[in-house]
CSV table of C-alpha atoms in Angstrom, one decimal:
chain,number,residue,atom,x,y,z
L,1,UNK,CA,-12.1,-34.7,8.3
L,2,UNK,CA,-13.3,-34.5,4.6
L,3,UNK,CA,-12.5,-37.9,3.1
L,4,UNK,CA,-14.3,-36.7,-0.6
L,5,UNK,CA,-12.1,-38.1,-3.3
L,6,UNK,CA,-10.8,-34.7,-5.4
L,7,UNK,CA,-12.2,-35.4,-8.5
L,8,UNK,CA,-15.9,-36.1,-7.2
L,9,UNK,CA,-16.5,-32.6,-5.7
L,10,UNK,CA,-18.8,-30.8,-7.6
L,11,UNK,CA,-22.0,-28.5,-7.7
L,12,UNK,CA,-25.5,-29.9,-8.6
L,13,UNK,CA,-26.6,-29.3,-11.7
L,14,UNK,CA,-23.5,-27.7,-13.3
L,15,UNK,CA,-22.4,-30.4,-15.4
L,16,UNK,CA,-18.8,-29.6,-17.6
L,17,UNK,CA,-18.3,-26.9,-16.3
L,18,UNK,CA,-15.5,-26.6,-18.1
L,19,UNK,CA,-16.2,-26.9,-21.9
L,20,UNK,CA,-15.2,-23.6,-23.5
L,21,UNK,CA,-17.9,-22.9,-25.8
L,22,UNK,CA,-20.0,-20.7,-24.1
L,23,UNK,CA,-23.6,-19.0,-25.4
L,24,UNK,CA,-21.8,-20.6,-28.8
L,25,UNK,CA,-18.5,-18.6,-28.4
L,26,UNK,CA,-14.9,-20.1,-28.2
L,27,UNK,CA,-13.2,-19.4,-24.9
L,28,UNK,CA,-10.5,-21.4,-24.9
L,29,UNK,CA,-7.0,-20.3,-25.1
L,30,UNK,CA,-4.1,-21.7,-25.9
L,31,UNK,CA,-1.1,-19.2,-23.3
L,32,UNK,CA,2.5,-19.7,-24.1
L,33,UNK,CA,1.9,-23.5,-25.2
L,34,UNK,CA,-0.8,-23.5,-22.0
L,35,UNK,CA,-3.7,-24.7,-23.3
L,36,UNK,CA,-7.0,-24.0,-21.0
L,37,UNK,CA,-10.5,-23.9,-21.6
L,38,UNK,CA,-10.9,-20.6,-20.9
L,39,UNK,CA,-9.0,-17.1,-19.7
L,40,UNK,CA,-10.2,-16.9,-16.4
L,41,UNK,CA,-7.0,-18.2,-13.8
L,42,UNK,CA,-7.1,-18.3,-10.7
L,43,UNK,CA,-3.8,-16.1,-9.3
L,44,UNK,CA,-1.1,-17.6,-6.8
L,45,UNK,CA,-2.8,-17.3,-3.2
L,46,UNK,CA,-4.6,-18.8,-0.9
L,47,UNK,CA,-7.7,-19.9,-3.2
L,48,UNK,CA,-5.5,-22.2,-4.8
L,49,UNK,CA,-3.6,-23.1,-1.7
L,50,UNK,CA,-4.7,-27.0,-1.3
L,51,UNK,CA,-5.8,-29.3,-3.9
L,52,UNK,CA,-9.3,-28.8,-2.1
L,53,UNK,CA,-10.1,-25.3,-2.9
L,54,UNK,CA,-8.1,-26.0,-6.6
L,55,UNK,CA,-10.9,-29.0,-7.4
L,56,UNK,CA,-13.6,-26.8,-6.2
L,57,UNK,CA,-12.4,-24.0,-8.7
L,58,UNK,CA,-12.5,-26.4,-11.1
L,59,UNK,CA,-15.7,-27.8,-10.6
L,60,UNK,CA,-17.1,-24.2,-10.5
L,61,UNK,CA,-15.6,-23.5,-14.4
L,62,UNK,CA,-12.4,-21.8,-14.0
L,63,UNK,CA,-10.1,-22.4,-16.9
L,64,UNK,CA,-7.0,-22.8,-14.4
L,65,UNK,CA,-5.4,-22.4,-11.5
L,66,UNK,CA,-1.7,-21.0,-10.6
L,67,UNK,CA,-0.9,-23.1,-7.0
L,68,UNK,CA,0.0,-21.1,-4.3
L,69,UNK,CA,4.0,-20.3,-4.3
L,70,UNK,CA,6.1,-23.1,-3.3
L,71,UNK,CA,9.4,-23.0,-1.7
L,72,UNK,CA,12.4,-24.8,-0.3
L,73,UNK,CA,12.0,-26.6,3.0
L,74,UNK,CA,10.9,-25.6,5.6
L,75,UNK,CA,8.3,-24.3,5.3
L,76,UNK,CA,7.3,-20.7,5.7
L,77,UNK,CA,5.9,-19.6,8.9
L,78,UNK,CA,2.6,-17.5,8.8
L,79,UNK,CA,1.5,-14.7,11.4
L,80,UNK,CA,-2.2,-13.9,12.1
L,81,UNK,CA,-3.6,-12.1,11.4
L,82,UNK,CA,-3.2,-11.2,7.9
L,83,UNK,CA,-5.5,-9.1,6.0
L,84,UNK,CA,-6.9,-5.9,6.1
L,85,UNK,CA,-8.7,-3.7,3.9
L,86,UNK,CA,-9.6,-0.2,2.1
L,87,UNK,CA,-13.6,0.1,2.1
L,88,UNK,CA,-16.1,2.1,0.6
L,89,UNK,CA,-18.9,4.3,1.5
L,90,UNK,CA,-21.1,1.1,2.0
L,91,UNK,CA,-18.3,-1.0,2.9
L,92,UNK,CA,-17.8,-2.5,-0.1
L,93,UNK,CA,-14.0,-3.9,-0.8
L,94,UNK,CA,-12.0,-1.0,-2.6
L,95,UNK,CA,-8.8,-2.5,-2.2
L,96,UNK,CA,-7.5,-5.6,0.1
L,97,UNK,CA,-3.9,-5.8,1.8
L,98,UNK,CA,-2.0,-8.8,3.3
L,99,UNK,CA,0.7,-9.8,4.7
L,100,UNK,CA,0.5,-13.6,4.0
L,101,UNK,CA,3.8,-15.4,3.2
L,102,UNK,CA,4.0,-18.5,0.5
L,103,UNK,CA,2.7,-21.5,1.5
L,104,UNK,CA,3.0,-22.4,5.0
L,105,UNK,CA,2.8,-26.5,4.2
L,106,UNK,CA,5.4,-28.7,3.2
L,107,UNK,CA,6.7,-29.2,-0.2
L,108,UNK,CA,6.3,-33.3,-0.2
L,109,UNK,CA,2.4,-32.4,0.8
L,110,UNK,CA,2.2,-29.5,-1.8
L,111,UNK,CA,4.0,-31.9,-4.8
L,112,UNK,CA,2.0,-34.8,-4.0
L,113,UNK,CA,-1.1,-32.5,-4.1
L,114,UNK,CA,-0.5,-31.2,-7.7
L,115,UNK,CA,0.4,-34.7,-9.2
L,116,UNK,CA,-3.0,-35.6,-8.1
L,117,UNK,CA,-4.7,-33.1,-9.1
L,118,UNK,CA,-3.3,-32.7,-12.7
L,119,UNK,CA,-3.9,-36.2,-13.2
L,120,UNK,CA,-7.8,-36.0,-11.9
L,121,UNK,CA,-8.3,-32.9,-14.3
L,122,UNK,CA,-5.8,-32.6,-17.0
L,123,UNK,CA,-8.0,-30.5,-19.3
L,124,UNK,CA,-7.8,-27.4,-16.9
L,125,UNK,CA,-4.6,-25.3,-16.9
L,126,UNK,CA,-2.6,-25.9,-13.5
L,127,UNK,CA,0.6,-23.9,-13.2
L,128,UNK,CA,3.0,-23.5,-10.3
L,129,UNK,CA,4.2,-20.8,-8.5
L,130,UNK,CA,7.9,-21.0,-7.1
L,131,UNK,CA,9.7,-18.6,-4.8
L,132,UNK,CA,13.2,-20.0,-3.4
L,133,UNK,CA,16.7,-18.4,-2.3
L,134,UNK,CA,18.5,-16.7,-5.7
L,135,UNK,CA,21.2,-19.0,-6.5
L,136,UNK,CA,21.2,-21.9,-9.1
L,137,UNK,CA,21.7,-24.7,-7.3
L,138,UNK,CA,17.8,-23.9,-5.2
L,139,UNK,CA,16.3,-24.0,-8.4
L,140,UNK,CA,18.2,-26.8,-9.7
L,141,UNK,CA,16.8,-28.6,-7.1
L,142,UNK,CA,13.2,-27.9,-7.2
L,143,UNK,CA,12.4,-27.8,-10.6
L,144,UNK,CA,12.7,-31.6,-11.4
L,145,UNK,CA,10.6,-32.4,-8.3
L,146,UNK,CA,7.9,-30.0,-9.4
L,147,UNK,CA,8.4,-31.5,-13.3
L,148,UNK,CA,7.6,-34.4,-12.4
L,149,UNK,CA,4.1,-33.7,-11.0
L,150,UNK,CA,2.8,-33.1,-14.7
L,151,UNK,CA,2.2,-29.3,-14.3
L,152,UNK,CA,1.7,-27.2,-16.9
L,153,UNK,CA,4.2,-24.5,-16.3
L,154,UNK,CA,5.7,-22.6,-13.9
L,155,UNK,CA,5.6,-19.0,-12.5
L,156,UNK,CA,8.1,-17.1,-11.2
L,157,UNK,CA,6.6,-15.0,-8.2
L,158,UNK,CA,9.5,-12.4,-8.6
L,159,UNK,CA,7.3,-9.5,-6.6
L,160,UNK,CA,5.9,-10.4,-3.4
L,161,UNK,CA,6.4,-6.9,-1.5
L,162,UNK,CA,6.2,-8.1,2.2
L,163,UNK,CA,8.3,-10.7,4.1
L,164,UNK,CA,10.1,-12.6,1.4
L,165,UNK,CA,12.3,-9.5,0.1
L,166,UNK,CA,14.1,-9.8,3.6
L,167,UNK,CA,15.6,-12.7,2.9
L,168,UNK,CA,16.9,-12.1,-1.1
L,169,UNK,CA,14.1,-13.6,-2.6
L,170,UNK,CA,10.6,-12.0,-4.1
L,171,UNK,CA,10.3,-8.1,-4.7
L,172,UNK,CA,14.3,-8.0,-4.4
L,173,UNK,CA,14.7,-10.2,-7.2
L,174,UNK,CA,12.0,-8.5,-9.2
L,175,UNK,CA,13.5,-5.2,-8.7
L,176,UNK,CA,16.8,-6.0,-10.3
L,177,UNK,CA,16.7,-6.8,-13.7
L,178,UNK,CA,19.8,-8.7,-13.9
L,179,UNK,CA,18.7,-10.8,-10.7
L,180,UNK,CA,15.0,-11.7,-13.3
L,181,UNK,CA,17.2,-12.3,-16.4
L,182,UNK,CA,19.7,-14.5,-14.2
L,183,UNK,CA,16.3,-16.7,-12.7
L,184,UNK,CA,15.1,-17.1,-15.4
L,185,UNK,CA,17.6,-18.2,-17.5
L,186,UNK,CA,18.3,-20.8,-14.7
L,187,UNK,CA,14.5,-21.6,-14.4
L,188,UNK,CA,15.1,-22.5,-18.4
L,189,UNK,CA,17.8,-24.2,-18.1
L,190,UNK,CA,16.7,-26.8,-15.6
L,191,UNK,CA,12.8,-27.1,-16.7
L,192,UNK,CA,11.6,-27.9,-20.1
L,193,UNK,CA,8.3,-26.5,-20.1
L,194,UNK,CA,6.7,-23.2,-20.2
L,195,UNK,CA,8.1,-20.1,-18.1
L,196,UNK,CA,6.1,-17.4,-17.0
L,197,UNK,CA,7.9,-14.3,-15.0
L,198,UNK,CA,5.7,-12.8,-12.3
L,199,UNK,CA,6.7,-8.9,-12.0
L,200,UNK,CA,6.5,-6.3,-9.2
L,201,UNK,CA,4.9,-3.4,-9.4
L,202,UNK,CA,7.1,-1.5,-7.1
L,203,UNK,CA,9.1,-0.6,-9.4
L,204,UNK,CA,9.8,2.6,-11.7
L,205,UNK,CA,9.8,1.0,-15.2
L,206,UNK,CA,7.8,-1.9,-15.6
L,207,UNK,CA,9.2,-2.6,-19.2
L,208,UNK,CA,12.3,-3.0,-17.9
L,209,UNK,CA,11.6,-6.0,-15.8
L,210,UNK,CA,9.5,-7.5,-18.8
L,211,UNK,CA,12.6,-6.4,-21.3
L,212,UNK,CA,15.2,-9.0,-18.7
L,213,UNK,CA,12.3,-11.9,-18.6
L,214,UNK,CA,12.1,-12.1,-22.2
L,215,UNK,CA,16.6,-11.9,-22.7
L,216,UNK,CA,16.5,-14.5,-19.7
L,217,UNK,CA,14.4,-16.7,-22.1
L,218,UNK,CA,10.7,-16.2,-20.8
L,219,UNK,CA,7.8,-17.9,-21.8
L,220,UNK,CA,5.7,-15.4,-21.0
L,221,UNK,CA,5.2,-12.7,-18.1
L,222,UNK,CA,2.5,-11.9,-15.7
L,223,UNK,CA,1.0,-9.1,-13.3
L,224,UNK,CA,0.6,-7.4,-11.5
L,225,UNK,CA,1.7,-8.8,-8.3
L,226,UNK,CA,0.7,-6.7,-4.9
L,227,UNK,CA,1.3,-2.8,-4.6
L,228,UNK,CA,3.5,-2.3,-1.1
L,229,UNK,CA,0.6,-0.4,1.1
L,230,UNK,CA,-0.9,0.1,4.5
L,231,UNK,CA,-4.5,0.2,4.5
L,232,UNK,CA,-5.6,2.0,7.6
L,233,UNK,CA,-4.3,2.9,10.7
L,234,UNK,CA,-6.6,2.1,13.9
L,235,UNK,CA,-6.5,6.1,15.8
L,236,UNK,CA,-6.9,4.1,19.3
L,237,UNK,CA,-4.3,1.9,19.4
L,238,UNK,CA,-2.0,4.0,16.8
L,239,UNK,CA,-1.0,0.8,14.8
L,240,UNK,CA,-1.9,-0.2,10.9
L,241,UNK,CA,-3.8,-3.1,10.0
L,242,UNK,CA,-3.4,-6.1,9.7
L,243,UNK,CA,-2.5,-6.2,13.9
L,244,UNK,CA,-0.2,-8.6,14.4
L,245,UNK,CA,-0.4,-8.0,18.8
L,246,UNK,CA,0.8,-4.4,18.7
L,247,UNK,CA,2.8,-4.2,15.4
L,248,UNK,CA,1.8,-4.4,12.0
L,249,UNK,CA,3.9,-3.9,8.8
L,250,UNK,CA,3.2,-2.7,4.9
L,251,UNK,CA,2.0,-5.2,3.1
L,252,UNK,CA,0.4,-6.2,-0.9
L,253,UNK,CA,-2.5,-4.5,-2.0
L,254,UNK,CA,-4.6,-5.8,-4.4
L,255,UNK,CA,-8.2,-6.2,-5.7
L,256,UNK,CA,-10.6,-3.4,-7.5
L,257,UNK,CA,-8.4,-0.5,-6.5
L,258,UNK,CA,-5.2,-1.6,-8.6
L,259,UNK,CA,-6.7,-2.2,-11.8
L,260,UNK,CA,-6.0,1.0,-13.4
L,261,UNK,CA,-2.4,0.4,-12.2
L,262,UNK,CA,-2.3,-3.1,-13.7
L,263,UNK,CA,-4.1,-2.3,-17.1
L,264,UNK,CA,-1.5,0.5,-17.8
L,265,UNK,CA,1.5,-1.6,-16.7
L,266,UNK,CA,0.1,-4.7,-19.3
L,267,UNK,CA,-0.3,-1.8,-22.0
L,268,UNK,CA,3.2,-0.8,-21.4
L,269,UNK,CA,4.3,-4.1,-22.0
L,270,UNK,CA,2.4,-4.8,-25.0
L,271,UNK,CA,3.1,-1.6,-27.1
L,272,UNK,CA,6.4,-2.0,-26.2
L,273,UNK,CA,8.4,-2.4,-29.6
L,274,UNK,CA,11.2,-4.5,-27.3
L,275,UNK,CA,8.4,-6.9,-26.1
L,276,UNK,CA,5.5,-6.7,-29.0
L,277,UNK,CA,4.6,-10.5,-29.2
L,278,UNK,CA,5.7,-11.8,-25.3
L,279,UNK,CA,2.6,-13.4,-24.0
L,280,UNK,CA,0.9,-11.3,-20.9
L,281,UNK,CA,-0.9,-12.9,-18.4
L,282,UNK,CA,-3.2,-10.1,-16.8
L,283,UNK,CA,-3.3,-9.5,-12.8
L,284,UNK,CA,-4.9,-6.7,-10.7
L,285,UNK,CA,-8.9,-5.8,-9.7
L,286,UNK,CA,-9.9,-8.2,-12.2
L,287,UNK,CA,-14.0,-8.6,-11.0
L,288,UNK,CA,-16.0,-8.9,-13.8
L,289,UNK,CA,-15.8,-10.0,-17.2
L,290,UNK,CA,-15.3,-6.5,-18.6
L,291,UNK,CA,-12.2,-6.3,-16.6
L,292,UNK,CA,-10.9,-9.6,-17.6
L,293,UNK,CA,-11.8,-8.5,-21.7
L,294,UNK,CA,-10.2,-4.7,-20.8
L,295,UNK,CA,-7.1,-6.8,-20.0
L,296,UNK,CA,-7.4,-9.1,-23.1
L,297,UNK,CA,-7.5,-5.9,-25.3
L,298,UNK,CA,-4.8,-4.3,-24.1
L,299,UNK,CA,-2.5,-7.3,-24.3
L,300,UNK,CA,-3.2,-10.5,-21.8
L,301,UNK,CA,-3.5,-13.5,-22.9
L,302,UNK,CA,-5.1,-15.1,-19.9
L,303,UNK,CA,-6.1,-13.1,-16.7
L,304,UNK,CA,-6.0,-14.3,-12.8
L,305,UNK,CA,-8.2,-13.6,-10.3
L,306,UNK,CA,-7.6,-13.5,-6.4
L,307,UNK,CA,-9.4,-11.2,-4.4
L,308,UNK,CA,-12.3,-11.4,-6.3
L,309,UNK,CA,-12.8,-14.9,-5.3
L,310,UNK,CA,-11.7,-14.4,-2.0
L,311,UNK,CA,-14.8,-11.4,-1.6
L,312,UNK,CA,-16.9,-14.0,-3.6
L,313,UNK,CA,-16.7,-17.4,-3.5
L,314,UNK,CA,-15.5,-19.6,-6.9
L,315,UNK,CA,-19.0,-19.1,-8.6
L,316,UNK,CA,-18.2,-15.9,-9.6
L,317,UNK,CA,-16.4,-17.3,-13.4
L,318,UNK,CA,-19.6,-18.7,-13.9
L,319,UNK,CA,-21.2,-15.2,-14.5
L,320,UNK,CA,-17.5,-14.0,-15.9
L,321,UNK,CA,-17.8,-16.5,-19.1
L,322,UNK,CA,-21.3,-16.1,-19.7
L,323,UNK,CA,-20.9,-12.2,-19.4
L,324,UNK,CA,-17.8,-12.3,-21.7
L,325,UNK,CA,-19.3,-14.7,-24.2
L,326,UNK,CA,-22.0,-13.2,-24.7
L,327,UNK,CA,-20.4,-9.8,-25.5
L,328,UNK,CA,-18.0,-11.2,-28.0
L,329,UNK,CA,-20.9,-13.3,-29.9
L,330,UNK,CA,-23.0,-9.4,-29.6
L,331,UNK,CA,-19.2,-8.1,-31.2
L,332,UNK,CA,-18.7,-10.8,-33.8
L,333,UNK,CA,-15.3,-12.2,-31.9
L,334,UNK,CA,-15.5,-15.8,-32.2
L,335,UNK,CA,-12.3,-16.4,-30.1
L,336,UNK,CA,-10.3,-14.6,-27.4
L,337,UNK,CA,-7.5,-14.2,-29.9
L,338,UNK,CA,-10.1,-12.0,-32.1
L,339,UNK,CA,-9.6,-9.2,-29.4
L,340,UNK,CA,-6.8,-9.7,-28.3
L,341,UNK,CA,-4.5,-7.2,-28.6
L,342,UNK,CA,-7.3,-4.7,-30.4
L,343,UNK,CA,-6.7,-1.5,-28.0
L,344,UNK,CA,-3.2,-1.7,-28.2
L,345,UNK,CA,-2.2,0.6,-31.7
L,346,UNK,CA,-4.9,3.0,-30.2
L,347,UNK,CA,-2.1,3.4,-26.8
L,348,UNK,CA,0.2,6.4,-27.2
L,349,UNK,CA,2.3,8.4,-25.6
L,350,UNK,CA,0.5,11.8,-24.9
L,351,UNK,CA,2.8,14.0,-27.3
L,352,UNK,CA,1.0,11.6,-30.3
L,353,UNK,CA,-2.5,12.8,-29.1
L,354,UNK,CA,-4.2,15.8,-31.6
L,355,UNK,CA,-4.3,18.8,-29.8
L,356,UNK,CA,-7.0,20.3,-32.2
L,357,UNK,CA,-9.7,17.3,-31.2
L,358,UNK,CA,-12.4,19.5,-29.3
L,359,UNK,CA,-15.2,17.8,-26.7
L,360,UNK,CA,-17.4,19.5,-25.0
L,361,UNK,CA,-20.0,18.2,-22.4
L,362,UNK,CA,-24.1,18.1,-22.8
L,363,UNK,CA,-26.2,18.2,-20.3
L,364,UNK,CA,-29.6,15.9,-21.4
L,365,UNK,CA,-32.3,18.2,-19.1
L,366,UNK,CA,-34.5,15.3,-19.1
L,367,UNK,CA,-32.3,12.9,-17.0
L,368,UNK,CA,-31.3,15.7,-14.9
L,369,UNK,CA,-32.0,15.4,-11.4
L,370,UNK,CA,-30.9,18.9,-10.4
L,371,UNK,CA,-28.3,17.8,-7.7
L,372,UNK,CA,-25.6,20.6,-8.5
L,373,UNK,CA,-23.0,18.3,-8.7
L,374,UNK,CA,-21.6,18.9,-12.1
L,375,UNK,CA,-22.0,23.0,-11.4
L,376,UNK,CA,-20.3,22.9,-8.0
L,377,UNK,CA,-17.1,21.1,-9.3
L,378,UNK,CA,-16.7,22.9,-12.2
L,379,UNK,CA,-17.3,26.1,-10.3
L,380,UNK,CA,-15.2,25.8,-7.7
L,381,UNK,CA,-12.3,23.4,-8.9
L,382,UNK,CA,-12.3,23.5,-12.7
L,383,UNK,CA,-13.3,26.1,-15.6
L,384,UNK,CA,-16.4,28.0,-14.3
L,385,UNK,CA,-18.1,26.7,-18.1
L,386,UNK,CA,-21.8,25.6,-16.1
L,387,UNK,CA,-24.3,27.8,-15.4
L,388,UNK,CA,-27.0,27.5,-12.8
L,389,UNK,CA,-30.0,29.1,-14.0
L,390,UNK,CA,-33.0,29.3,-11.1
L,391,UNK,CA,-36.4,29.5,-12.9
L,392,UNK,CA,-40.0,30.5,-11.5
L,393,UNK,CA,-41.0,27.2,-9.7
L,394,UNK,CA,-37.6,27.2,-8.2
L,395,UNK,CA,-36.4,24.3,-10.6
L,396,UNK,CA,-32.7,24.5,-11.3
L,397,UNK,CA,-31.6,23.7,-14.6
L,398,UNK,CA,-27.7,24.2,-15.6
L,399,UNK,CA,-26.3,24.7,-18.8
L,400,UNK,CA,-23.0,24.3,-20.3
L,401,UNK,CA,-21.4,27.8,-21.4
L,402,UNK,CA,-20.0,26.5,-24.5
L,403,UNK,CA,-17.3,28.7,-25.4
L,404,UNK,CA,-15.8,28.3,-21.7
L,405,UNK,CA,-16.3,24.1,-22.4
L,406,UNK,CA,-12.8,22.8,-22.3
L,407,UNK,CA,-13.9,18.8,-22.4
L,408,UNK,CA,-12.2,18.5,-18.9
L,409,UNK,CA,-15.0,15.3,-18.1
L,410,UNK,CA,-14.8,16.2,-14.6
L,411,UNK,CA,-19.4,17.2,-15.0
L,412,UNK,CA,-19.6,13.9,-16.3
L,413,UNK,CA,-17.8,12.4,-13.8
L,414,UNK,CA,-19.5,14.0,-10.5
L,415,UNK,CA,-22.5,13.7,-12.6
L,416,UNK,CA,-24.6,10.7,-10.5
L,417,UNK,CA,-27.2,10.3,-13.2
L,418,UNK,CA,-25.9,7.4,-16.2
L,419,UNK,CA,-25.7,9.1,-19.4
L,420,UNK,CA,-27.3,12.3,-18.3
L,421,UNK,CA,-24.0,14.2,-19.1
L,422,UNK,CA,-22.1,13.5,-22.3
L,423,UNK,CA,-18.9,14.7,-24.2
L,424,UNK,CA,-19.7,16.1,-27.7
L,425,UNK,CA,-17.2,16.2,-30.3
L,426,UNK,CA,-17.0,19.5,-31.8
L,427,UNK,CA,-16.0,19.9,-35.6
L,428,UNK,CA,-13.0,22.2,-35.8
L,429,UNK,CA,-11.9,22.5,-39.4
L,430,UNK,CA,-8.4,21.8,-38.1
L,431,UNK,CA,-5.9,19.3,-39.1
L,432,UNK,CA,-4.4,16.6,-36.6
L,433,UNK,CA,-2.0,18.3,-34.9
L,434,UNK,CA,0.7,16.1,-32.3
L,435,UNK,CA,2.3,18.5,-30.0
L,436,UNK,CA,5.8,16.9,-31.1
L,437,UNK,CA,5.1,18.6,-34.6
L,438,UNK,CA,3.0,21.4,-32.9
L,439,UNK,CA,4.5,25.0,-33.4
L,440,UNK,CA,4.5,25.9,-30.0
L,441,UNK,CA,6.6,23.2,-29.1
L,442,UNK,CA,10.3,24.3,-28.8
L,443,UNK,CA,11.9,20.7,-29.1
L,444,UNK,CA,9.5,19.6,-31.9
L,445,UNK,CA,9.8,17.1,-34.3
L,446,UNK,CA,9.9,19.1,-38.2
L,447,UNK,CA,6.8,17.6,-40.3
């Protein structure tokens, strides 16, 4: 049994780990009246399960943690197993399912936990997750108990996809917007600090959810939560994985795979002229730090990690803030508030794009490696604009037919060489043109 005090853990030679100037940049942030030394969160899961792995995340630099969702008593019952995943071509991680509930230990244990732990380290954000049945008088109840530990805030996990929405509570709550803007105006009502909304994915609008956090009184909203998926099905045995003896069931997909997913849904929210200024807290794939400052400029505030840190152990933020420091002090952004937000006016819908911008792709003959790639996919599944030209020695070269070019991407894409293929912007002479002002639109706008 591990008898080491929480607050004595720690990694030789990493001394404050914590401090949020970094390679001389500012990394603190201040979320929703959440004040942290730096953006990079651990998410609601089993990293932050027990106040063990939650000190050792702290030790290792992470700016805070989001405990692992509580509920009423008793507690949940897990099954095993519980994750599976969507590889690679080298077996690298892709995407990760699972089928995990919320936290399988008890409430007392979970409560007493956090007060610890906040106490031991009250410079590092800690907020808590909650998940319990949707009527008032279940959160009426919790909320004082988890007030009183001294946590920073709570989050509202209104999206897991898998076990919880069974029983009213989770995904079915975050798929009805009068169900979020009725939690959390209860969740308000009966706890005095910060609110942060958790939203599903599963879900056709994701403004909409965001729209009923804020009218519900919302301190701020975060995701993604899990994408409803099934990984894989093993051909032997005809069942998906995770196996659960000879069942299995659709579970909540995360890691790399979702990001795109996650970055357009935090966009979404941001440009949003309902929600313009409600803090985002960014979920989904979140890796490196160019994901976690991608996220930053397109709207978050803070970003969580989960799968990530699962693949990788907790060292991983150490290489996140030095990677992200260092590319704001190269920018000239002295604070995450400097970016934040700075890809958002540039996010349109796609009837605001210029129709008369021209690309077309080059091919640099030097870095060319002569694998075909570009050639075969534009041949056979795009505009027929590469040529393959045979010389002599038999040396292949290809060349992009111009006039054919329609800046698709797709040879720069396929293209396995870094920078060997690049899009060219062409000078037209012609004015912006939006196709809701465009001529050949039949519903356009007049100029």
């Amino acid at each position: 049994m591990n008898t080491t005090p929480f607050n004595t853990l720690s990694f030789p030679g990493k001394k404050n780990s914590g401090d949020s100037v970094v390679n001389g940049v500012d990394l603190s942030v201040n979320f929703a009246g959440i004040k942290a030394p730096n953006p990079f969160w651990l998410a609601s899961a089993p990293p932050t399960d027990k106040a063990y792995n939650v000190v050792r995340a702290y030790e290792a630099g992470w700016g805070g943690v989001v405990w692992k969702t509580l509920g009423e008593e008793p507690a949940a019952v897990n099954v095993s197993s519980r994750y599976s995943a969507h590889y690679g071509k080298n077996r690298e991680v892709i995407g990760f399912n699972n089928i995990e509930l919320i936290t399988d230990r008890s409430l007392e244990t979970n409560l007493k936990e956090i007060t610890q732990v906040k106490k031991d380290w009250p410079d590092r954000a800690l907020i808590v997750s909650i998940m319990v049945p949707c009527n008032e008088e279940a959160w009426a109840y919790i909320l004082p108990l988890v007030e009183a530990t001294g946590a920073d805030g709570i989050e509202l996990n209104l999206g897991c996809p898998h076990g919880m929405p069974e029983r009213g509570m989770g995904a079915a709550v975050g798929q009805n917007p009068d169900l979020i803007e009725k939690v959390t105006y209860w969740c308000k009502k009966h706890y005095s600090k910060p609110v942060i909304v958790k939203l599903t994915p599963n879900i056709t609008d994701i403004r909409v959810g965001a729209q009923a956090a804020l009218s519900g009184g919302a301190d701020a909203v975060s995701l993604i939560n899990t994408i409803n998926s099934i990984t894989s099905i093993d051909l032997d045995n005809m069942v998906a994985k995770p196996t659960v003896g000879h069942q299995s069931t659709h579970g909540g997909y995360c890691g790399s795979a979702v990001k795109p997913i996650a970055l357009n849904m935090v966009a979404e929210i941001a440009r949003d002229p309902a929600t313009p200024k409600l803090p985002i807290s960014g979920i989904g794939g979140i890796s490196t730090w160019r994901d976690a400052a991608e996220f930053i400029a397109l709207g978050a505030g803070s970003v969580q990690v989960c799968t990530a840190a699962m693949l990788n152990g907790f060292r991983i933020v150490e290489e996140m803030k030095d990677g992200l420091s260092r590319w704001m002090a190269e920018k000239g952004y002295d604070s995450i508030e400097a970016f934040s937000r700075k890809a958002v006016p540039q996010t349109t819908d796609w009837k605001h794009l210029d129709i008369n911008f021209k690309t077309i792709a080059h091919i640099n003959q030097d870095l060319c490696i002569e694998c075909g790639r570009c050639y075969i996919a534009c041949e056979d599944t795009s505009h027929q604009s590469i040529a393959k030209l045979t010389e002599q020695d038999g040396a292949r070269r290809y060349k992009v037919i111009e006039d054919e070019c329609v800046g698709c991407n797709l040879c720069q894409i396929t293209c396995p060489v870094e920078n060997c293929i690049t899009m060219v912007p062409q000078e037209t002479g012609k004015p912006f043109l939006a196709w809701d002002n465009d001529p050949r639109n039949p519903f356009r706008v007049a100029s």
